[in-house]
Short mmCIF file of C-alpha atoms in Angstrom, two decimals:
data_model
loop_
_atom_site.label_atom_id
_atom_site.label_comp_id
_atom_site.label_asym_id
_atom_site.label_seq_id
_atom_site.Cartn_x
_atom_site.Cartn_y
_atom_site.Cartn_z
CA MET I 1 28.33 13.19 -162.06
CA VAL I 2 26.98 13.44 -158.51
CA ASN I 3 27.45 10.46 -156.25
CA ALA I 4 24.06 8.91 -155.60
CA VAL I 5 23.17 8.01 -152.03
CA PRO I 6 22.23 4.34 -151.53
CA SER I 7 18.49 3.94 -151.20
CA SER I 8 16.08 1.28 -150.02
CA PRO I 9 15.44 -1.24 -152.83
CA GLU I 10 11.94 -1.76 -151.41
CA SER I 11 10.79 1.79 -152.10
CA PRO I 12 7.72 1.72 -154.39
CA PHE I 13 8.39 5.34 -155.34
CA LEU I 14 11.97 4.78 -156.48
CA ALA I 15 11.05 1.55 -158.26
CA ALA I 16 8.29 3.32 -160.18
CA CYS I 17 10.61 6.20 -161.09
CA ARG I 18 13.06 3.67 -162.54
CA GLY I 19 10.31 2.11 -164.66
CA GLU I 20 10.30 -1.08 -162.59
CA GLU I 21 7.19 -2.76 -161.18
CA PRO I 22 6.69 -1.61 -157.58
CA GLY I 23 4.78 -3.54 -154.95
CA ARG I 24 2.05 -0.88 -155.16
CA THR I 25 1.43 2.39 -156.96
CA PRO I 26 3.36 4.98 -154.93
CA VAL I 27 1.67 8.22 -153.91
CA TRP I 28 2.85 11.59 -152.67
CA PHE I 29 1.42 15.10 -153.04
CA MET I 30 2.94 18.32 -154.26
CA ARG I 31 2.66 20.81 -151.36
CA GLN I 32 1.85 17.92 -149.02
CA ALA I 33 3.82 19.79 -146.34
CA GLY I 34 2.23 23.15 -145.81
CA ARG I 35 -0.81 25.30 -145.40
CA SER I 36 -3.43 22.54 -145.30
CA LEU I 37 -1.95 21.02 -142.12
CA PRO I 38 -2.78 22.43 -138.67
CA GLU I 39 0.54 21.16 -137.33
CA TYR I 40 2.32 23.13 -140.07
CA LYS I 41 0.57 26.34 -139.08
CA GLU I 42 1.54 25.73 -135.47
CA ALA I 43 5.18 25.01 -136.36
CA ARG I 44 5.43 28.08 -138.64
CA ALA I 45 3.74 30.52 -136.24
CA GLY I 46 5.73 33.76 -136.04
CA THR I 47 8.32 32.62 -138.59
CA SER I 48 8.67 34.03 -142.11
CA MET I 49 8.83 31.60 -145.02
CA LEU I 50 12.49 32.25 -145.84
CA GLU I 51 13.44 32.10 -142.17
CA ALA I 52 11.67 28.74 -141.89
CA CYS I 53 13.53 27.44 -144.96
CA ARG I 54 16.84 28.38 -143.31
CA THR I 55 16.12 26.57 -140.03
CA PRO I 56 17.17 22.90 -140.40
CA GLU I 57 15.20 21.55 -137.44
CA LEU I 58 12.03 23.28 -138.63
CA VAL I 59 12.55 22.10 -142.22
CA CYS I 60 12.92 18.55 -140.91
CA GLU I 61 9.77 18.76 -138.80
CA ILE I 62 7.62 20.26 -141.58
CA THR I 63 8.89 17.78 -144.17
CA MET I 64 8.07 14.88 -141.83
CA GLN I 65 4.53 16.01 -140.96
CA PRO I 66 2.72 14.59 -144.03
CA VAL I 67 4.81 11.41 -143.92
CA ARG I 68 3.57 10.75 -140.39
CA ARG I 69 -0.01 11.79 -141.10
CA TYR I 70 -0.64 10.24 -144.51
CA GLY I 71 1.85 7.38 -144.93
CA VAL I 72 2.93 8.74 -148.32
CA ASP I 73 5.64 6.91 -150.26
CA ALA I 74 8.01 9.90 -150.49
CA ALA I 75 8.79 13.13 -148.67
CA ILE I 76 9.32 16.40 -150.52
CA PHE I 77 11.97 18.68 -149.05
CA PHE I 78 10.35 21.75 -147.47
CA SER I 79 11.83 24.83 -149.10
CA ASP I 80 10.90 27.42 -151.72
CA ILE I 81 12.06 27.93 -155.30
CA VAL I 82 13.48 31.37 -154.45
CA VAL I 83 15.71 30.11 -151.61
CA PRO I 84 18.84 29.85 -153.82
CA LEU I 85 18.14 33.32 -155.26
CA ALA I 86 18.01 34.85 -151.79
CA ALA I 87 21.12 32.84 -150.89
CA ILE I 88 23.19 34.57 -153.60
CA GLY I 89 22.16 37.98 -152.26
CA LEU I 90 19.15 39.03 -154.32
CA ASP I 91 16.68 41.19 -152.39
CA ILE I 92 13.66 38.92 -152.58
CA GLU I 93 10.83 38.45 -150.12
CA ILE I 94 7.98 35.96 -149.98
CA VAL I 95 4.94 38.11 -149.20
CA PRO I 96 2.04 36.18 -147.62
CA GLY I 97 -0.91 36.01 -149.98
CA VAL I 98 1.17 37.39 -152.86
CA GLY I 99 4.29 35.27 -153.43
CA PRO I 100 7.89 36.19 -154.23
CA VAL I 101 8.47 39.93 -154.63
CA VAL I 102 11.78 41.25 -156.01
CA ALA I 103 12.95 44.70 -154.87
CA GLU I 104 14.98 45.40 -158.02
CA PRO I 105 13.90 43.39 -161.09
CA LEU I 106 16.49 42.12 -163.58
CA ARG I 107 15.96 43.55 -167.07
CA THR I 108 19.32 44.63 -168.53
CA GLU I 109 22.68 43.20 -169.43
CA ALA I 110 24.17 45.05 -166.46
CA ASP I 111 21.82 43.10 -164.16
CA LEU I 112 23.49 39.82 -165.11
CA LYS I 113 26.34 40.44 -162.69
CA ARG I 114 23.85 40.13 -159.82
CA LEU I 115 23.38 36.46 -160.67
CA ARG I 116 26.55 34.99 -159.22
CA ASN I 117 27.05 31.25 -158.93
CA LEU I 118 25.59 29.42 -155.94
CA ASP I 119 28.21 28.00 -153.57
CA PRO I 120 27.22 25.04 -151.36
CA CYS I 121 28.33 27.16 -148.40
CA ASP I 122 25.53 29.61 -149.26
CA VAL I 123 22.96 26.94 -148.37
CA GLY I 124 24.63 25.01 -145.57
CA TYR I 125 21.26 24.87 -143.81
CA VAL I 126 19.95 22.76 -146.72
CA THR I 127 22.74 20.20 -146.33
CA GLU I 128 22.11 20.07 -142.59
CA ALA I 129 18.34 19.68 -143.00
CA VAL I 130 18.69 16.87 -145.55
CA GLY I 131 21.03 15.06 -143.17
CA LEU I 132 18.50 15.33 -140.35
CA LEU I 133 15.74 14.09 -142.64
CA ARG I 134 17.57 11.02 -143.86
CA LYS I 135 17.91 9.89 -140.25
CA GLU I 136 14.21 10.51 -139.57
CA LEU I 137 12.79 9.10 -142.80
CA GLY I 138 14.27 5.61 -142.68
CA ASP I 139 13.16 3.80 -145.86
CA THR I 140 10.95 6.66 -147.10
CA PRO I 141 12.77 8.46 -149.93
CA LEU I 142 13.39 12.20 -149.91
CA ILE I 143 12.73 14.30 -153.01
CA GLY I 144 14.81 17.44 -153.48
CA PHE I 145 13.56 20.20 -155.72
CA ALA I 146 14.25 23.46 -157.50
CA GLY I 147 12.40 25.96 -159.64
CA ALA I 148 13.09 25.84 -163.37
CA PRO I 149 15.00 28.71 -165.00
CA PHE I 150 11.98 30.11 -166.88
CA THR I 151 9.83 30.33 -163.76
CA LEU I 152 12.63 31.84 -161.68
CA ALA I 153 13.42 34.32 -164.45
CA SER I 154 9.80 35.37 -164.74
CA TYR I 155 9.74 36.37 -161.06
CA LEU I 156 13.02 38.25 -161.39
CA ILE I 157 12.01 40.11 -164.56
CA GLU I 158 8.39 40.88 -163.61
CA GLY I 159 9.32 41.76 -160.03
CA GLY I 160 6.79 39.29 -158.65
CA PRO I 161 3.93 37.02 -159.73
CA SER I 162 2.36 37.84 -163.10
CA ARG I 163 -0.76 36.77 -164.96
CA ASP I 164 0.54 37.41 -168.47
CA HIS I 165 4.36 37.42 -168.10
CA ALA I 166 4.37 40.35 -170.53
CA LYS I 167 7.69 41.86 -169.46
CA THR I 168 9.35 38.44 -169.58
CA LYS I 169 8.11 37.65 -173.08
CA ALA I 170 8.99 41.13 -174.32
CA LEU I 171 12.55 40.76 -173.01
CA MET I 172 12.89 37.32 -174.62
CA LYS I 173 12.01 38.67 -178.06
CA SER I 174 13.58 42.12 -177.82
CA GLN I 175 16.81 41.19 -176.06
CA PRO I 176 17.37 37.45 -176.56
CA ALA I 177 21.03 37.69 -175.51
CA VAL I 178 20.03 39.22 -172.17
CA TRP I 179 17.31 36.59 -171.74
CA HIS I 180 19.66 33.68 -172.42
CA GLY I 181 22.25 35.26 -170.13
CA ILE I 182 19.74 35.40 -167.26
CA ALA I 183 18.33 31.94 -167.94
CA SER I 184 21.72 30.24 -168.31
CA ARG I 185 22.92 31.69 -165.02
CA LEU I 186 19.71 30.57 -163.34
CA ALA I 187 20.18 27.09 -164.82
CA ALA I 188 23.59 26.91 -163.16
CA ILE I 189 22.14 28.13 -159.84
CA CYS I 190 19.22 25.73 -159.72
CA GLY I 191 21.37 22.89 -161.04
CA GLU I 192 23.76 23.47 -158.15
CA PHE I 193 20.84 23.69 -155.71
CA LEU I 194 19.69 20.25 -156.89
CA ARG I 195 23.23 18.88 -156.68
CA VAL I 196 23.64 20.10 -153.08
CA GLN I 197 20.45 18.28 -152.08
CA VAL I 198 21.50 15.05 -153.78
CA GLU I 199 25.01 15.18 -152.32
CA ALA I 200 23.42 15.60 -148.88
CA GLY I 201 21.16 12.58 -149.34
CA ALA I 202 18.08 13.36 -151.48
CA GLN I 203 17.16 10.26 -153.51
CA ALA I 204 15.17 11.96 -156.29
CA VAL I 205 14.60 15.52 -157.51
CA GLN I 206 11.76 17.47 -159.06
CA LEU I 207 12.16 20.55 -161.25
CA PHE I 208 9.06 22.78 -161.07
CA ASP I 209 8.29 24.99 -164.06
CA SER I 210 5.18 26.63 -162.65
CA TRP I 211 4.75 29.21 -165.42
CA ALA I 212 6.05 27.41 -168.52
CA GLY I 213 2.46 26.91 -169.68
CA ALA I 214 2.41 30.60 -170.63
CA LEU I 215 4.74 29.84 -173.54
CA SER I 216 3.96 28.49 -176.99
CA GLU I 217 5.78 25.29 -177.89
CA ALA I 218 8.08 27.16 -180.27
CA ASP I 219 9.01 29.73 -177.63
CA TYR I 220 9.43 27.02 -174.98
CA ARG I 221 11.84 25.14 -177.21
CA GLU I 222 13.88 28.24 -177.99
CA PHE I 223 13.88 30.09 -174.70
CA ALA I 224 13.26 27.55 -171.90
CA LEU I 225 14.07 23.98 -172.91
CA PRO I 226 17.86 24.38 -173.20
CA HIS I 227 18.07 25.92 -169.74
CA SER I 228 15.85 23.36 -167.99
CA THR I 229 17.91 20.63 -169.66
CA ALA I 230 21.08 22.20 -168.30
CA ALA I 231 19.60 22.51 -164.79
CA LEU I 232 18.71 18.81 -164.71
CA ALA I 233 21.99 17.66 -166.25
CA GLY I 234 23.96 18.19 -163.05
CA VAL I 235 22.24 15.27 -161.31
CA ALA I 236 21.89 13.01 -164.36
CA GLN I 237 22.63 9.32 -163.77
CA SER I 238 22.64 9.79 -160.00
CA VAL I 239 18.96 10.01 -158.99
CA PRO I 240 15.58 9.89 -160.77
CA ARG I 241 14.51 13.31 -162.06
CA ILE I 242 10.91 14.52 -162.29
CA HIS I 243 9.88 17.51 -164.39
CA PHE I 244 6.52 19.18 -163.82
CA GLY I 245 4.76 22.23 -165.20
CA VAL I 246 1.28 23.75 -164.88
CA GLY I 247 -0.93 24.10 -167.93
CA THR I 248 1.74 22.43 -170.04
CA GLY I 249 -0.31 19.84 -171.94
CA HIS I 250 0.85 21.36 -175.23
CA LEU I 251 4.46 21.03 -174.03
CA LEU I 252 4.48 17.39 -172.86
CA GLU I 253 6.81 16.13 -175.57
CA ALA I 254 9.09 19.17 -175.40
CA MET I 255 9.41 19.03 -171.62
CA ALA I 256 10.21 15.32 -171.81
CA GLU I 257 13.24 16.25 -173.92
CA THR I 258 14.90 17.75 -170.84
CA GLY I 259 15.97 14.20 -170.02
CA ALA I 260 13.91 13.80 -166.84
CA GLU I 261 13.03 10.17 -166.20
CA VAL I 262 9.55 11.06 -164.94
CA SER I 263 7.11 13.49 -166.59
CA GLY I 264 4.66 15.26 -164.30
CA VAL I 265 1.22 15.67 -165.86
CA ASP I 266 -1.21 18.30 -164.61
CA PHE I 267 -4.92 17.57 -164.15
CA ARG I 268 -5.98 18.92 -167.56
CA ILE I 269 -4.83 15.86 -169.55
CA PRO I 270 -5.85 12.24 -168.84
CA LEU I 271 -2.88 10.04 -167.99
CA ASP I 272 -3.76 7.46 -170.65
CA GLU I 273 -3.64 10.22 -173.28
CA ALA I 274 -0.30 11.41 -171.91
CA ALA I 275 0.95 7.81 -172.03
CA LYS I 276 0.17 7.60 -175.76
CA ARG I 277 2.19 10.75 -176.34
CA LEU I 278 5.06 9.69 -174.05
CA PRO I 279 5.17 5.89 -174.32
CA ASP I 280 8.69 5.62 -172.92
CA LYS I 281 8.17 7.86 -169.87
CA VAL I 282 7.11 7.16 -166.33
CA LEU I 283 4.25 9.56 -165.55
CA GLN I 284 3.39 11.37 -162.33
CA GLY I 285 -0.08 12.71 -161.50
CA ASN I 286 -2.76 13.76 -161.84
CA LEU I 287 -5.83 14.04 -159.58
CA ASP I 288 -7.40 17.50 -159.77
CA PRO I 289 -6.56 19.19 -156.42
CA ALA I 290 -10.08 20.60 -156.26
CA LEU I 291 -11.48 17.07 -156.02
CA VAL I 292 -9.96 16.78 -152.54
CA LEU I 293 -12.75 19.19 -151.50
CA ALA I 294 -15.46 16.89 -152.93
CA ASP I 295 -17.41 14.29 -150.98
CA ASP I 296 -15.86 10.88 -150.31
CA ALA I 297 -17.74 9.07 -153.08
CA ALA I 298 -16.70 11.53 -155.78
CA LEU I 299 -13.12 11.67 -154.50
CA THR I 300 -12.81 7.88 -154.40
CA ALA I 301 -14.26 7.50 -157.89
CA GLU I 302 -11.88 10.07 -159.32
CA THR I 303 -8.92 8.50 -157.52
CA ASP I 304 -9.81 5.13 -159.05
CA ARG I 305 -10.09 6.73 -162.49
CA VAL I 306 -6.60 8.24 -162.22
CA VAL I 307 -5.14 4.91 -161.06
CA ALA I 308 -6.80 3.13 -164.00
CA ALA I 309 -5.56 5.70 -166.52
CA GLY I 310 -2.06 5.46 -165.05
CA ARG I 311 -1.88 1.77 -165.96
CA ALA I 312 -1.38 2.82 -169.58
CA ALA I 313 1.96 4.40 -168.73
CA LYS I 314 5.39 2.78 -168.53
CA GLY I 315 5.18 3.51 -164.81
CA HIS I 316 2.97 5.64 -162.57
CA VAL I 317 3.57 7.76 -159.49
CA PHE I 318 0.19 8.91 -158.14
CA ASN I 319 0.05 12.61 -157.30
CA LEU I 320 -2.17 15.61 -157.69
CA GLY I 321 -2.20 17.53 -160.97
CA HIS I 322 -0.86 20.54 -159.04
CA GLY I 323 -0.28 21.33 -155.36
CA VAL I 324 -2.53 20.68 -152.36
CA LEU I 325 -5.01 23.55 -151.95
CA PRO I 326 -4.88 25.41 -148.61
CA ASP I 327 -8.50 24.52 -147.75
CA SER I 328 -7.96 20.78 -148.23
CA ASP I 329 -9.08 18.45 -145.45
CA PRO I 330 -6.11 16.31 -144.38
CA GLY I 331 -8.54 13.45 -143.79
CA LYS I 332 -9.43 13.46 -147.49
CA LEU I 333 -5.78 13.26 -148.50
CA LYS I 334 -5.36 10.29 -146.14
CA LEU I 335 -8.38 8.70 -147.84
CA VAL I 336 -6.65 9.08 -151.23
CA VAL I 337 -3.38 7.54 -150.00
CA ASP I 338 -5.19 4.59 -148.44
CA ARG I 339 -7.35 4.06 -151.52
CA VAL I 340 -4.38 4.01 -153.91
CA HIS I 341 -2.48 1.61 -151.66
CA GLU I 342 -5.47 -0.69 -151.10
CA THR I 343 -6.38 -0.96 -154.78
CA THR I 344 -2.88 -1.36 -156.21
CA THR I 345 -0.95 -3.54 -153.74
CA ARG I 346 0.30 -6.56 -155.65
#
């Protein structure tokens, strides 16, 4: 068990994650630190994504930017899901406009040896950055994160982003032992990546399974669920754990079986419907990110609708149903934060 870092008892975010009644509905946004912010673009100028993730002072600054601008109830650690993979020596690059690209994909039993365990020393810059952030954030909690084994494996097997994940699915069915070997090693790597962040001071974690929605429920249960469960187990009973996937409405119950205290819900399913299916779970979500580009009246109405639907859940952390879109107006996101706070403060 990882030693949890003491946290502010007044935090609405942490109270909601624990299923308690917070003073207001907490709100934060996936990808709140990033491309939609002019100050982010200025800070990142001339720096590659992986280089930025390895620079503690820059990580601290970028993570703090949305906290200062929006007054959100939690910060999300600025990093990338492939950081631990690069840290163990895989030749992986984040190509602007494309995403992670792997020089030599993993597709055979012999490739397993390339997935060595992650040592905390491999990511000392993460420990340093979390330490800097805890000093800056004060009572605002910090969320650590990692990519889930299925999503990481899909990048490594496909060689980059994929629309159909055909090579990944073919490997799963044709060579299940190789698949489970890759996925179990990735579970250990991302579990350690989460543990490092919590040991350094993160007060919650989120496991992103961006591509799990490509799987049927049966395949998810056989090929992904055991490995996501293992990844989250390393920080069990130390901090609240959030699990989120895209296009995973058909997997809500299965993903909840990973043990995460909070289930992220994407924008395709109303929160009150999700609450009926997961009556014992705190829910996170789920404003459609595209609505941030709508006019103020439409955005406010949809924000109110999400807040109302969230009341059906055991607890509710307001968020988008996926990440902030690059063209989003920061002023609109500030409007959402203020609206949620104004209408839910008890």
